[in-house]
Coordinates of C-alpha atoms and ligand atoms in Angstrom, one line a residue:
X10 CA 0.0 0.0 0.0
X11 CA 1.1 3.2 -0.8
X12 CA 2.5 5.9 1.8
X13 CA 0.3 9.0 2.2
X14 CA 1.9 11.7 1.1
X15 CA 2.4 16.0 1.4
X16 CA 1.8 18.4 -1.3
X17 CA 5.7 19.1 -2.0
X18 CA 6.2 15.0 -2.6
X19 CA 2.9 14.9 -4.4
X20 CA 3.8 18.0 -6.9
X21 CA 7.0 16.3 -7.5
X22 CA 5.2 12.8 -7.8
X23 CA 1.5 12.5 -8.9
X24 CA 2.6 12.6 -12.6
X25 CA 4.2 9.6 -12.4
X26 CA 1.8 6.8 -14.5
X27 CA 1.8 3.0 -15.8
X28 CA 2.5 3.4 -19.6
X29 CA 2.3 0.0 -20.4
X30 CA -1.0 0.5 -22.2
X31 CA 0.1 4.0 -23.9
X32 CA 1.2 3.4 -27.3
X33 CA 2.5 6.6 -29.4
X34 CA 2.6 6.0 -33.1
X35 CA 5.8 8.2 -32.8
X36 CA 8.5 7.5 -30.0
X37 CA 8.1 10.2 -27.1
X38 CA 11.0 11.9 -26.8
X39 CA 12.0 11.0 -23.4
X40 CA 13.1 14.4 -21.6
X41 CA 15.2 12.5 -18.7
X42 CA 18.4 12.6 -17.0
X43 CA 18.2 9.5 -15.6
X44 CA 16.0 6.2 -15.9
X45 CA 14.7 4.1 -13.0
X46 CA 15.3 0.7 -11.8
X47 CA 13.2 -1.6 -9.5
X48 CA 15.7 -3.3 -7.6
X49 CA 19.3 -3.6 -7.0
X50 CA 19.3 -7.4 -9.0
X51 CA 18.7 -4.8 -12.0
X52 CA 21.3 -2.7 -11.5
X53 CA 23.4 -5.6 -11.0
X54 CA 22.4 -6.8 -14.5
X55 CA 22.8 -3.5 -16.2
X56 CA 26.1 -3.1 -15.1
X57 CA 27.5 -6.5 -16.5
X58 CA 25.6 -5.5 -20.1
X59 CA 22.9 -8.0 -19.5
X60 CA 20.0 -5.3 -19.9
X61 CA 18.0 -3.7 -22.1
X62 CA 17.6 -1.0 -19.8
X63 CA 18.9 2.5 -19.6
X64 CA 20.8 4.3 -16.7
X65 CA 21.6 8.0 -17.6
X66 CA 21.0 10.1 -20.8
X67 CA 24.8 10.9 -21.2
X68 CA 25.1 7.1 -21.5
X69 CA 22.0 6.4 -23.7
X70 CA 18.7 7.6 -24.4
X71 CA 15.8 5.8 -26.0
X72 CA 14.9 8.8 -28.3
X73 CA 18.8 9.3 -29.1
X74 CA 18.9 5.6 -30.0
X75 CA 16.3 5.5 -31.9
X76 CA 17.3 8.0 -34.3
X77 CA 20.5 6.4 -34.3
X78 CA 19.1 3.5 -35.6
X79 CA 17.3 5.2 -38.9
X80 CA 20.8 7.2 -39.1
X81 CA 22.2 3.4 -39.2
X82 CA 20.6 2.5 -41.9
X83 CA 20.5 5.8 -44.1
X84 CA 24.2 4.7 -44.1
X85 CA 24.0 1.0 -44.8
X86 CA 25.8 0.9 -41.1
X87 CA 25.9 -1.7 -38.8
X88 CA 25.7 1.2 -36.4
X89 CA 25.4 5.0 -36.0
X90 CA 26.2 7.6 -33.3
X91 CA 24.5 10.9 -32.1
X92 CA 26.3 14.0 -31.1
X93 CA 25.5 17.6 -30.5
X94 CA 27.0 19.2 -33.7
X95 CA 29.0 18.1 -36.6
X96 CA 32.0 19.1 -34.9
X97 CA 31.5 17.4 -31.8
X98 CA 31.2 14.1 -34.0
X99 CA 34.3 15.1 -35.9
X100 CA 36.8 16.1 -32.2
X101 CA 35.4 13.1 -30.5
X102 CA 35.9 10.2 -33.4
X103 CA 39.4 11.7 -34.0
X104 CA 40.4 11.6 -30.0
X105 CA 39.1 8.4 -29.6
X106 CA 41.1 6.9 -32.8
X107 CA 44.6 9.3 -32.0
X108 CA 47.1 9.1 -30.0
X109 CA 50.1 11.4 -29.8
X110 CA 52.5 10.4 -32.1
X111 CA 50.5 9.6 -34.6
X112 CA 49.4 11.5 -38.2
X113 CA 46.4 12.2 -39.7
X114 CA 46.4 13.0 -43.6
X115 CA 43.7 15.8 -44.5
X116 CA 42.5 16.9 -47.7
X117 CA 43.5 20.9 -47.2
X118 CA 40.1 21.6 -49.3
X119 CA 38.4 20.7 -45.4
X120 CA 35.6 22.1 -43.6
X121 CA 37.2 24.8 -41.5
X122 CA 36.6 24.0 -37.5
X123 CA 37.9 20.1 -39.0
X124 CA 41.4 22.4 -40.2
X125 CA 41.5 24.4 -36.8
X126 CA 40.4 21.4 -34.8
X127 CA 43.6 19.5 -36.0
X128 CA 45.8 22.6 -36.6
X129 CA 45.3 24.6 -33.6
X130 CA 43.9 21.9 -30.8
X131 CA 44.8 18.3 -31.2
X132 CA 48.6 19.4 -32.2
X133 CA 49.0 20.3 -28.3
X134 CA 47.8 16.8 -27.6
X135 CA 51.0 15.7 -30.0
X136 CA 48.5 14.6 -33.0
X137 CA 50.2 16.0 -36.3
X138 CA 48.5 17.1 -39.3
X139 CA 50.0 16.4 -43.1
X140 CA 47.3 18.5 -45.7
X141 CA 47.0 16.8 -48.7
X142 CA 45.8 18.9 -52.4
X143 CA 43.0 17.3 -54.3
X144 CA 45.6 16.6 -56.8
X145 CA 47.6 14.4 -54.0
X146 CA 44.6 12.6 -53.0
X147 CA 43.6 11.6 -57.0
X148 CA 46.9 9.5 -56.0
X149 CA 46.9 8.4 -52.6
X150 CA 49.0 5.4 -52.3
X151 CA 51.9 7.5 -51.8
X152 CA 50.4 9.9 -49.3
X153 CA 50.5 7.2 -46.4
X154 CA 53.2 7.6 -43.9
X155 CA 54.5 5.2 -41.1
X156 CA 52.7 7.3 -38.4
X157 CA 49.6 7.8 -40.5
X158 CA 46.3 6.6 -39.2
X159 CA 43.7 8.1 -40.2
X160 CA 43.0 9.9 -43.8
X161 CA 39.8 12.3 -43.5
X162 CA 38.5 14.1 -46.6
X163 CA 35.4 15.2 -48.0
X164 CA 33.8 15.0 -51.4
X165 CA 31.9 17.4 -52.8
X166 CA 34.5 19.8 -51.3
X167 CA 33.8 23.3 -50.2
X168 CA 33.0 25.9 -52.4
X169 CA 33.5 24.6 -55.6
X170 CA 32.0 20.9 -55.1
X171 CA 35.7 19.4 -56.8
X172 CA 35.3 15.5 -56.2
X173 CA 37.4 13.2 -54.4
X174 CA 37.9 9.0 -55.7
X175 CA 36.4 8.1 -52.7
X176 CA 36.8 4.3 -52.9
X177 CA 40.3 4.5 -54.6
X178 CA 41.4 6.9 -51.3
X179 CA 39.6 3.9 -49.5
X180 CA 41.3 0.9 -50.9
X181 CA 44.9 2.9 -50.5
X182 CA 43.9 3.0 -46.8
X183 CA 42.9 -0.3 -46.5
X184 CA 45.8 -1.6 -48.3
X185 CA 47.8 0.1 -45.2
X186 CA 45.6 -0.5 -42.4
X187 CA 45.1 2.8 -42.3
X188 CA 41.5 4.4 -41.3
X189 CA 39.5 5.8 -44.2
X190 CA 36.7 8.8 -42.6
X191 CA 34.9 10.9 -45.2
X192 CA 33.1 13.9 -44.4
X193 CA 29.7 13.1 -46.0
X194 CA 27.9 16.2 -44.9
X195 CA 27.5 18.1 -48.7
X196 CA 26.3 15.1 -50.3
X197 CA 24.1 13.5 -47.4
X198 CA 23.6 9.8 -47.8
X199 CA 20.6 9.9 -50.5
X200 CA 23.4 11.1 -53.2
X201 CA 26.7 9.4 -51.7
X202 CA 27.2 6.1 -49.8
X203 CA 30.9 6.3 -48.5
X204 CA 30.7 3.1 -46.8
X205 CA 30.0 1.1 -49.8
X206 CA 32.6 2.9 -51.5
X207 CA 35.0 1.2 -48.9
X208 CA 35.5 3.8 -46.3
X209 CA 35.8 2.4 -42.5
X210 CA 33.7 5.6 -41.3
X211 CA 31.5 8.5 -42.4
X212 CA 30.8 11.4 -40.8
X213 CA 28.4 14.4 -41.1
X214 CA 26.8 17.5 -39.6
X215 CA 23.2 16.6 -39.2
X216 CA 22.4 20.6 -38.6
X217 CA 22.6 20.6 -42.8
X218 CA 20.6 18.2 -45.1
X219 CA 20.2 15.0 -42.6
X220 CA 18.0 17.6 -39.8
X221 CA 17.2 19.9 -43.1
X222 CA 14.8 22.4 -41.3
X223 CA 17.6 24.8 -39.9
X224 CA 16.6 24.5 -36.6
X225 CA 18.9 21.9 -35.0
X226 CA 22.8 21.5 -34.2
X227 CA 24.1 17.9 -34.6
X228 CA 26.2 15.3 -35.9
X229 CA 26.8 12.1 -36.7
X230 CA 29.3 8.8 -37.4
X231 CA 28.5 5.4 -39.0
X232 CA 30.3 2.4 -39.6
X233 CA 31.1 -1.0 -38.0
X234 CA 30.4 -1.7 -34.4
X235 CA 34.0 -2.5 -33.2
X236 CA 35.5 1.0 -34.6
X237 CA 32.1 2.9 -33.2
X238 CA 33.0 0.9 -30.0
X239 CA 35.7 3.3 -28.8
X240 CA 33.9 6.6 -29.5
X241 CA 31.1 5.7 -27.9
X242 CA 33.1 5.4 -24.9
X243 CA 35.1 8.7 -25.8
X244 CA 31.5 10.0 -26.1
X245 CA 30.5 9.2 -22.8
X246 CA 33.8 10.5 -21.6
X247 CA 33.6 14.2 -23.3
X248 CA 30.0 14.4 -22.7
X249 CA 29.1 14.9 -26.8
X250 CA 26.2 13.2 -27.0
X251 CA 22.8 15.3 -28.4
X252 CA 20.2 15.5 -26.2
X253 CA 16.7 14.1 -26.8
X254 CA 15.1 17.4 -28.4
X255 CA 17.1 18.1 -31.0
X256 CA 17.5 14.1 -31.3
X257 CA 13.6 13.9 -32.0
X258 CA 13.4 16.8 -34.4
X259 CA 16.1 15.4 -36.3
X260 CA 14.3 12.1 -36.4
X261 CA 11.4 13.5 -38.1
X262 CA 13.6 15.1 -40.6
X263 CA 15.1 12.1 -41.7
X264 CA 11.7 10.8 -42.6
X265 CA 11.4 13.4 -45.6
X266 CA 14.9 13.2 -46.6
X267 CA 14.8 11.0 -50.1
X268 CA 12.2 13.5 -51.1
X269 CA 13.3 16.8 -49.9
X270 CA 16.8 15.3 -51.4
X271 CA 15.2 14.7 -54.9
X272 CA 13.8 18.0 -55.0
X273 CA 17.2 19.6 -53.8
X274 CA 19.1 17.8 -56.0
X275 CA 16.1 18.9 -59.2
X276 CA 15.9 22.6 -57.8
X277 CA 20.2 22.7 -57.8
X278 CA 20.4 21.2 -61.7
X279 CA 17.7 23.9 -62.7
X280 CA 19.3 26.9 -61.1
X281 CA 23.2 25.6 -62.3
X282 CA 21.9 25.1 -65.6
X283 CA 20.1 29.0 -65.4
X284 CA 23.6 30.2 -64.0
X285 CA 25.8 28.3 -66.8
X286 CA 23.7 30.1 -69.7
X287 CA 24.0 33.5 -68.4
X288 CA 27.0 35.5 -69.9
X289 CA 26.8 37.8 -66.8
X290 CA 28.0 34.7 -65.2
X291 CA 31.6 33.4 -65.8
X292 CA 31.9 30.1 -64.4
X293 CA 29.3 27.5 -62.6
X294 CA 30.7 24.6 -60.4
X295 CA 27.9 21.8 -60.0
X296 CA 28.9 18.5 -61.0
X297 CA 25.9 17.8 -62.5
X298 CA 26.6 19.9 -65.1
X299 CA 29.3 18.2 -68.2
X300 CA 31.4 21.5 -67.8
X301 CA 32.5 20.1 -64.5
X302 CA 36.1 18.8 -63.9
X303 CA 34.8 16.0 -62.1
X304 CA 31.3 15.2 -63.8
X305 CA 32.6 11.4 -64.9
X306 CA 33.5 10.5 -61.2
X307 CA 30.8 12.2 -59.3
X308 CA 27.9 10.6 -61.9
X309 CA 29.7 7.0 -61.3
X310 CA 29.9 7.3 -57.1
X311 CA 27.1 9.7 -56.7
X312 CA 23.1 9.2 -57.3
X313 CA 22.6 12.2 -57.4
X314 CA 24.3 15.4 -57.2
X315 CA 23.3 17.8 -54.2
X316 CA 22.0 20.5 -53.5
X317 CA 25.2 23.1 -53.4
X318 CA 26.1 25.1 -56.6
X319 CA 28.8 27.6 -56.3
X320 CA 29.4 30.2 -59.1
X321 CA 31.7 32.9 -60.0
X322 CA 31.0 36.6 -61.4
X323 CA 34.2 37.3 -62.8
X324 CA 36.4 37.7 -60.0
X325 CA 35.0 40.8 -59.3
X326 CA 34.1 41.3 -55.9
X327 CA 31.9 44.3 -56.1
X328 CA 29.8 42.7 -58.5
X329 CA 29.4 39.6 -56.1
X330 CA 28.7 42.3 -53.2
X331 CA 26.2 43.8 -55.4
X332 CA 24.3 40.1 -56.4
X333 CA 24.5 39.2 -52.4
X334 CA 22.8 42.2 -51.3
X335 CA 19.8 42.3 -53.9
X336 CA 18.6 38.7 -53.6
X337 CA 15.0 38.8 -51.7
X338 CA 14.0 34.8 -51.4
X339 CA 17.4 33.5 -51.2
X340 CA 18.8 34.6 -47.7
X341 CA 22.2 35.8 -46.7
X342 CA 24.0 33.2 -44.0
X343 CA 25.8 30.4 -43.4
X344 CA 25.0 26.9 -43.2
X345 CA 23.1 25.6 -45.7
X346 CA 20.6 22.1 -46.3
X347 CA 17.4 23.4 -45.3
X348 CA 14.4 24.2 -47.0
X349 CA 15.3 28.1 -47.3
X350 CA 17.4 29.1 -50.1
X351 CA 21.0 30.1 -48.6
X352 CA 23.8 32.4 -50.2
X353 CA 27.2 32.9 -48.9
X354 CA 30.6 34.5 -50.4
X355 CA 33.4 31.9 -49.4
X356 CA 35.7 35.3 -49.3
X357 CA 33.4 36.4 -46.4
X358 CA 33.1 33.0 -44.6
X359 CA 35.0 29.4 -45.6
X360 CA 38.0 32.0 -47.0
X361 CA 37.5 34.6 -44.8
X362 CA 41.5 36.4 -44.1
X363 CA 43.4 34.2 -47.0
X364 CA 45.9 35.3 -48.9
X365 CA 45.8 35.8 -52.7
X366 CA 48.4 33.0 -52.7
X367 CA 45.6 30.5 -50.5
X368 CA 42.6 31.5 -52.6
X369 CA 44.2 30.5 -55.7
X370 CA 45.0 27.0 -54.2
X371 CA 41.5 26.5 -52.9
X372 CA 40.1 27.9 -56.4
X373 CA 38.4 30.6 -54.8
X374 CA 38.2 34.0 -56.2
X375 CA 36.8 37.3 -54.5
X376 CA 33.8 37.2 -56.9
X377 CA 32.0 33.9 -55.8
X378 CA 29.2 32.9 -54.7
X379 CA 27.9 29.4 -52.9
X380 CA 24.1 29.1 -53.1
X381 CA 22.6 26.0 -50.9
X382 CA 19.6 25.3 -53.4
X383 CA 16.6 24.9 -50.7
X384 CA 12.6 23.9 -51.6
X385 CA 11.2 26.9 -53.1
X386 CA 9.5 27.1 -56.6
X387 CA 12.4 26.6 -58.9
X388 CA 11.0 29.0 -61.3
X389 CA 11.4 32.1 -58.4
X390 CA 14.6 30.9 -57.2
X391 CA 16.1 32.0 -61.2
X392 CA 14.0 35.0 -60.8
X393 CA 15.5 36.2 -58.3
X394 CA 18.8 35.1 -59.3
X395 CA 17.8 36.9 -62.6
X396 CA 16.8 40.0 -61.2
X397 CA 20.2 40.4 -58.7
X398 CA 22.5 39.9 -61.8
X399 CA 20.5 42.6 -63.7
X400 CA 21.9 44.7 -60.9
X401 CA 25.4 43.4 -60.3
Ligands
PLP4 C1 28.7 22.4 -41.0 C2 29.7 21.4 -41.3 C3 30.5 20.8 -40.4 C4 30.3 21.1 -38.9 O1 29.1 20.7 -38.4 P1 28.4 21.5 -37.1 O2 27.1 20.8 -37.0 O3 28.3 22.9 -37.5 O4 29.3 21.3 -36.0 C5 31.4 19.8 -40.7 N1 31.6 19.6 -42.1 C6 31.0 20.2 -43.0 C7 31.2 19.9 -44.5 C8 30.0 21.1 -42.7 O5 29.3 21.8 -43.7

């Protein structure tokens, strides 16, 4: 029988219900630090990993898990992992695969916390970096050192969507023993499958195409269970896990993510095309379109092409300056994979305080522009494209 109780024990209490008959057609997303346990036998069992149960959100969360488990199989993984932003993904899978001593090989055309995180953070913890030009990765046998463990790289790069051989960097690695991670964030796993390409692990920011709404920070990994093994444990370690909010709003994204990739992808080929007709435009990267270094490669390990198209007005930066400020749909930030049209100048952002010397490795110029395509009407996405180059 129960105890009778006081109004401060009841307030904190009374909620408390059997759900054994509640059913949700969508999982709950469980807003706990902690889960309960009936007796000490269960604890006993939990601890010696012969439980279903869960003990503490950092640990484990049903609605996390859940989501990991669609994540798992966006990927073709035997498993996926959760964190709180791309980056947290990206620090935490590196630490728990480093030690010092040891070097990691990174394409130098790299998301740019990934090049500070290894430049400026994990060289204190002896971790060294060697950058590597897309031209050095389209051979990457020789690019493996005797301290090299991982190679991490991304393909379409950033701005200008140059593609890496993703399963011929894969099979160098493999031929070494040496890990194979690609940043899959730009083409999500709709267009791009890295691990059936051959890489060990694939990483991405969930904030862009995977959550696709804008309104979340997160990120994941995917791959086999023994290499996730150890950054799970890192993760409970650093504390990077997501928590169950975000985690559920992601989850719904992911439901609509072959469609709103399909349109992306549809809405990005229209505009490119627009853009690579224009004479006031004088160069379109998208590697759906023939003109486009890579086009051969991307259409044989890509199923579609993405959503990013970056293109160039000359060089000219005040004609870029003048095409930013005049576009009314598309919106001026950063990020990019949502529904909303996005525009950004890499000079401004990605390139932000490079030399002349840097840009012209990275193939940027002061008068481009990197649109991420979002859902709108195609037909008003060129119109206002149109109407900012009458101006610029
Ligand atoms: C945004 C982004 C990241 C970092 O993800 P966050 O969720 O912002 O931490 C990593 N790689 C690429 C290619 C990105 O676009």
């Amino acid at each position: 029988m129960s105890i009778s109780r006081r109004a401060a024990t009841e307030l904190i209490h009374a909620a408390e219900m059997d759900l054994s008959e509640v059913v949700p057609l969508t999982p709950p997303i469980y807003e706990t630090s902690t889960f309960v346990f009936e007796n000490a036998k269960q604890v006993v069992a939990f601890n010696a990993g012969r439980s279903a149960k869960y003990l503490y959100s950092r640990y484990g969360n049903p609605t996390v898990v859940g989501v990991e488990r669609q994540l798992a199989a966006l990927d073709g993984a035997e498993k996926a992992l959760l964190f709180s932003s791309g980056m947290a993904a990206t620090a935490t899978t590196l630490v728990a695969h480093l030690k010092a001593g040891d070097e990691v090989v990174c394409a130098s055309a790299i998301y740019g916390g990934t090049l500070h995180l290894l430049n400026d953070l994990l060289v204190r913890f002896g971790i060294v970096t060697r950058f590597a030009s897309l031209d050095e990765l389209a051979g990457p046998e020789g690019l493996i050192g005797e301290r090299t463990r991982v190679v991490w790289f991304e393909s379409p790069t950033n701005p200008t969507l140059r593609c890496v051989d993703v399963g011929r960097v894969a099979a160098a690695c493999r031929a070494r023993g040496v890990l194979a991670i690609v940043d899959n964030t730009f083409a999500s796993p709709m267009n791009q499958r890295p691990l059936s390409l051959g890489v060990h692990l694939t990483m991405q920011s969930a904030t862009k195409y995977l959550n696709g709404h804008s309104d979340v920070t997160g990120g994941t990994i995917a791959g086999s269970s023994a290499l996730l093994e150890p950054i799970e444990t890192a993760r409970r370690l650093l504390g990077t896990v997501i928590d169950p909010h975000p985690a559920y709003a992601l989850g719904r994204g992911l439901k609509t993510l072959p469609i709103r990739i399909a349109r992306h992808n549809a809405n990005a080929q229209a505009v490119a095309e627009f853009l690579a007709a224009d004479r006031r435009v004088s160069q379109v990267y998208y590697p759906g379109l023939r003109s486009h270094p890579e086009h051969a490669l991307a259409a044989a390990q890509m199923s579609g092409f993405g959503g990013m198209v970056c293109f160039d007005l000359g060089g000219d930066y005040s004609r870029a300056e003048r095409l930013y400020d005049r576009l009314q749909i598309i919106k001026r930030a950063a990020s990019l994979g949502g529904v909303e049209s996005l525009i950004s100048m890499p000079v401004l952002t990605s390139q932000w305080g490079h030399s002349d010397e840097q840009l012209r490795e990275a193939g940027v110029t002061h008068g481009m522009l990197r649109l991420s395509v979002g859902l709108e009407d195609p037909q008003d996405l060129v119109e206002d494209l149109d109407r900012a180059l009458q101006e610029a």
